[in-house]
Coordinates of C-alpha atoms in Angstrom, one line a residue:
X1 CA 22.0 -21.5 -14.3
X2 CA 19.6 -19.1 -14.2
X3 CA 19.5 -17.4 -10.3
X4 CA 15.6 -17.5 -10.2
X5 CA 15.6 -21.3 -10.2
X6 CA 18.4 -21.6 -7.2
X7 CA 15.9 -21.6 -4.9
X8 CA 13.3 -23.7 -6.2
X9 CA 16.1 -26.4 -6.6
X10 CA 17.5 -25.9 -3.0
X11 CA 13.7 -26.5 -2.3
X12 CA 13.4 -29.1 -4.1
X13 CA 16.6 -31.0 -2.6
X14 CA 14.8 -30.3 0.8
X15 CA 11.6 -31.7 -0.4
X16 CA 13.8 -34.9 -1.5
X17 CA 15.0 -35.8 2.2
X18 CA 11.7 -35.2 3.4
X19 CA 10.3 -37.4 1.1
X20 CA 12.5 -40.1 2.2
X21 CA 11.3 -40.0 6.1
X22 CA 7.4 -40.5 4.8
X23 CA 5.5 -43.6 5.2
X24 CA 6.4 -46.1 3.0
X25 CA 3.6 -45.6 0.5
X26 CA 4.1 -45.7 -2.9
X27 CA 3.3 -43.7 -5.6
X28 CA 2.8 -45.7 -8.8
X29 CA 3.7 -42.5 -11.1
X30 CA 6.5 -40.4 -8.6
X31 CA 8.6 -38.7 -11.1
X32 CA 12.1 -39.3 -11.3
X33 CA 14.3 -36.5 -9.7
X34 CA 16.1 -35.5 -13.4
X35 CA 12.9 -35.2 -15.1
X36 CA 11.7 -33.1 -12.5
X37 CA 14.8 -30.9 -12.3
X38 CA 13.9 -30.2 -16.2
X39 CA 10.2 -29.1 -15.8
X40 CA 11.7 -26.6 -13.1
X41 CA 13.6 -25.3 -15.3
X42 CA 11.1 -24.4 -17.5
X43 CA 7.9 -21.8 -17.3
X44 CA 5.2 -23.7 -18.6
X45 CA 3.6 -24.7 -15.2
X46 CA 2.7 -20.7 -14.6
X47 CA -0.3 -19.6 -15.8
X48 CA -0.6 -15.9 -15.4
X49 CA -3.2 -14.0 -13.0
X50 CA -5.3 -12.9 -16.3
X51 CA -5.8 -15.9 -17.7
X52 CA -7.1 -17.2 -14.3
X53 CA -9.5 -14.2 -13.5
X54 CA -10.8 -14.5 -17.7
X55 CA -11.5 -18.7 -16.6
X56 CA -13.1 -18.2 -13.7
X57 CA -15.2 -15.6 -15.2
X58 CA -16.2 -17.9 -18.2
X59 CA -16.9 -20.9 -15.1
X60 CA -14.8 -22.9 -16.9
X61 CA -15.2 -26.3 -14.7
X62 CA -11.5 -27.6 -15.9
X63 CA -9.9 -25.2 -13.6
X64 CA -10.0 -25.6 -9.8
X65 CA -7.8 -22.8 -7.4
X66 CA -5.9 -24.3 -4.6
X67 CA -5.0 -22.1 -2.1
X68 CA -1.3 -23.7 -0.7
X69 CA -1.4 -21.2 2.4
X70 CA -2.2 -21.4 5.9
X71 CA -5.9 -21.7 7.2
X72 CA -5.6 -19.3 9.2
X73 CA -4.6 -16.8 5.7
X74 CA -6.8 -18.7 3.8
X75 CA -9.8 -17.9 5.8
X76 CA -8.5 -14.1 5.9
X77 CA -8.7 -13.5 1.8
X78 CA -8.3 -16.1 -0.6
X79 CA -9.7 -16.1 -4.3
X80 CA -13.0 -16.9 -5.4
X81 CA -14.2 -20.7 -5.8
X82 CA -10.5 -21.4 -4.0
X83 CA -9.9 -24.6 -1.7
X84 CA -7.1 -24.8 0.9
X85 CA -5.0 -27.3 0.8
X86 CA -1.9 -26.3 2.8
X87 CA 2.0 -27.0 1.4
X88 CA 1.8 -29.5 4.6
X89 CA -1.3 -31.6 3.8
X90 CA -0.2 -32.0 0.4
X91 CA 1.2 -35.6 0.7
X92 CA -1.5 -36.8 3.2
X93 CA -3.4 -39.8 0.7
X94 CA -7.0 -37.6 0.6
X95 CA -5.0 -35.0 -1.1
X96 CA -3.5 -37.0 -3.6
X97 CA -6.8 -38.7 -4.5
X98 CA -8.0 -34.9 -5.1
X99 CA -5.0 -33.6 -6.6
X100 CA -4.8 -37.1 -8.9
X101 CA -8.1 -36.6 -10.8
X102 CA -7.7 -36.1 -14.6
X103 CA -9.3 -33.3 -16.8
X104 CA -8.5 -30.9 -14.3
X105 CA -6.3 -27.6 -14.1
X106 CA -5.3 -27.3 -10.7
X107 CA -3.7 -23.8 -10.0
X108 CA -1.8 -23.2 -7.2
X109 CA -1.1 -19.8 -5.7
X110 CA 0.2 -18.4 -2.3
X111 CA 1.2 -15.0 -1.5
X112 CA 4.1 -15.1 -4.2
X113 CA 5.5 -17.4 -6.3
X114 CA 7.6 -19.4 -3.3
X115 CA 5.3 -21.7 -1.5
X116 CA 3.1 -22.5 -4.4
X117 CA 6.2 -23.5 -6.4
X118 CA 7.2 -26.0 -3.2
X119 CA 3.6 -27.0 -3.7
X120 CA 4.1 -27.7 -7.3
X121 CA 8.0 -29.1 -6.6
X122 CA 6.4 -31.5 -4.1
X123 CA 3.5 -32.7 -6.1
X124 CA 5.3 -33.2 -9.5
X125 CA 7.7 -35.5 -7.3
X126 CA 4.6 -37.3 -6.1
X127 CA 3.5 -38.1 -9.8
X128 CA 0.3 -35.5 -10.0
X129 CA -0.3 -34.2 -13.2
X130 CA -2.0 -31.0 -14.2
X131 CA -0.5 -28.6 -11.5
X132 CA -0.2 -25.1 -12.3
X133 CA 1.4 -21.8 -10.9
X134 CA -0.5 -18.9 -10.7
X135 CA 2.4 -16.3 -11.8
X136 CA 3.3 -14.2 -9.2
X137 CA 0.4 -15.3 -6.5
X138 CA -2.2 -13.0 -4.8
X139 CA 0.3 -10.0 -4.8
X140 CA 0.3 -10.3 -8.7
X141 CA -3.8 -10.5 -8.6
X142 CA -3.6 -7.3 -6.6
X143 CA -1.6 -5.4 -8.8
X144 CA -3.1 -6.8 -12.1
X145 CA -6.9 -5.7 -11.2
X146 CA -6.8 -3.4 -8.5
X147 CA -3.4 -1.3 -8.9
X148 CA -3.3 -1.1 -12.5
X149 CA -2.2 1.8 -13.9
X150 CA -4.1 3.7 -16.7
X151 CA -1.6 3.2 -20.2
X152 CA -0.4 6.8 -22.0
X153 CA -1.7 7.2 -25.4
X154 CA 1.2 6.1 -27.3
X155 CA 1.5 2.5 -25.9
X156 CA -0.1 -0.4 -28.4
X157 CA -3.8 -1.5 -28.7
X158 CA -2.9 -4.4 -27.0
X159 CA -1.9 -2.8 -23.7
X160 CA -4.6 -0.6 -24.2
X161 CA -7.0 -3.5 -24.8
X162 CA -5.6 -5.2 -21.2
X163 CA -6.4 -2.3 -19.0
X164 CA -9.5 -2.0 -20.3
X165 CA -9.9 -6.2 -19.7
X166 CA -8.4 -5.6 -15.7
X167 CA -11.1 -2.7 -15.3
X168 CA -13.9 -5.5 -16.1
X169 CA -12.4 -7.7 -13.7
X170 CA -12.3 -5.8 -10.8
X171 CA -16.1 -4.7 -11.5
X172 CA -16.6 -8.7 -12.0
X173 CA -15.3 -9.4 -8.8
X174 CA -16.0 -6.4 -6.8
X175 CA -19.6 -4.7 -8.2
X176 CA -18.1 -0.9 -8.6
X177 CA -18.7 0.8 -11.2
X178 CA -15.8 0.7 -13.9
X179 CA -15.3 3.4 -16.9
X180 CA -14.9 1.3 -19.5
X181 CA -14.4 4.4 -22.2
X182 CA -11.4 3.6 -24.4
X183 CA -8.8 5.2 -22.3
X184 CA -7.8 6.6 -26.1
X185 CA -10.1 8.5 -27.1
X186 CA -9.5 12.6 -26.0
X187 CA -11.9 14.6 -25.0
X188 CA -13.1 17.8 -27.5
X189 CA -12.7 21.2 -25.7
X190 CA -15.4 23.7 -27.0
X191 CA -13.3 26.9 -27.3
X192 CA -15.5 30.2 -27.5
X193 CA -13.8 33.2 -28.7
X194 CA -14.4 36.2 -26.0
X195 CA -15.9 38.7 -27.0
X196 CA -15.0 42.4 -26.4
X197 CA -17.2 44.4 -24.3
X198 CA -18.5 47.9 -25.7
X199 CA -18.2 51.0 -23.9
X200 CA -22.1 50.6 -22.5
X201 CA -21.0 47.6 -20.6
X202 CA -18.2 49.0 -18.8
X203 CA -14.9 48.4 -18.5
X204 CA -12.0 51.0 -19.6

């Protein structure tokens, strides 16, 4: 088994036994456990940190940011257009209502990956549909849009094309000015030839 899904399964199996000391609600779509333990093994509920800024740049109004943290980090920095719902509320009935409306993304992020896969873990066992993983959390956004590095020359267009994508996000989401010339192009050094001075001028 692949070692980056140990711990989202120990999670999960945590998540389990907690389940089973909630009220005794129930959740008319709550997945079953082996069904589960296959979407976890797969990495179609990430959805990277480019694809999130290019969405909430368009306003696209199918994708709504939840913010798994604390409040106390959420009120610190979170992403634009976010709401908090913390990894503890997110069985509380309200939330589920929220989290259970159709024809909506809803990407969860934390820091990292960890507590916004518990998130997920927990809310696919609950039966919601929809939920994303922003791919590597915050930290990822950071280093996507405001760490990025600028390519060499010889990479491809396409990794050429990305930084150049990044630079308009930060100026999207921060107002600075970005230099959006393609980081390919070199620039032409006039070279004069020097001329020799004549006797008149000096020199020996």
């Amino acid at each position: 088994m692949n070692k980056n899904y140990i711990i989202p399964i120990i999670v999960l199996i945590g998540l389990s036994l907690a389940l089973l000391l909630l009220p005794e609600k129930k959740f008319n779509k709550e997945m079953a456990p082996e069904e589960l333990l296959m979407q976890i093994n797969s990495t179609s509920r990430f959805i990277t940190p480019d694809i999130v800024a290019d969405r909430i740049i368009k306003k696209d109004p199918a994708m709504i940011l939840v913010d798994v943290r604390s409040p106390e980090e959420y009120i610190k920095y979170s992403l634009p257009g976010s709401m908090n719902i913390p990894l503890s509320s997110l069985a509380d009935s309200t939330t589920l209502d929220i989290l259970g409306q159709e024809g909506i993304d809803w990407v969860l992020f934390s820091n990292d990956n960890i507590l916004a896969d518990q998130a997920w873990i927990l809310g696919k066992r609950l039966g919601l549909g929809n939920l994303f993983v922003m791919q590597g959390g915050i930290n990822q956004w950071f280093d996507n849009f405001f760490m990025t590095q600028v390519p060499a020359q010889t990479q491809s267009e396409s990794d050429l094309e990305l930084y150049q994508f990044r630079l308009g996000v930060r100026q999207f989401f921060t107002g600075g000015e970005v230099n959006t010339a393609p980081v390919n192009q070199t620039e032409t050094i006039q070279v004069q030839p020097k001329t020799k001075k004549s006797a008149a001028e000096g020199g020996c």
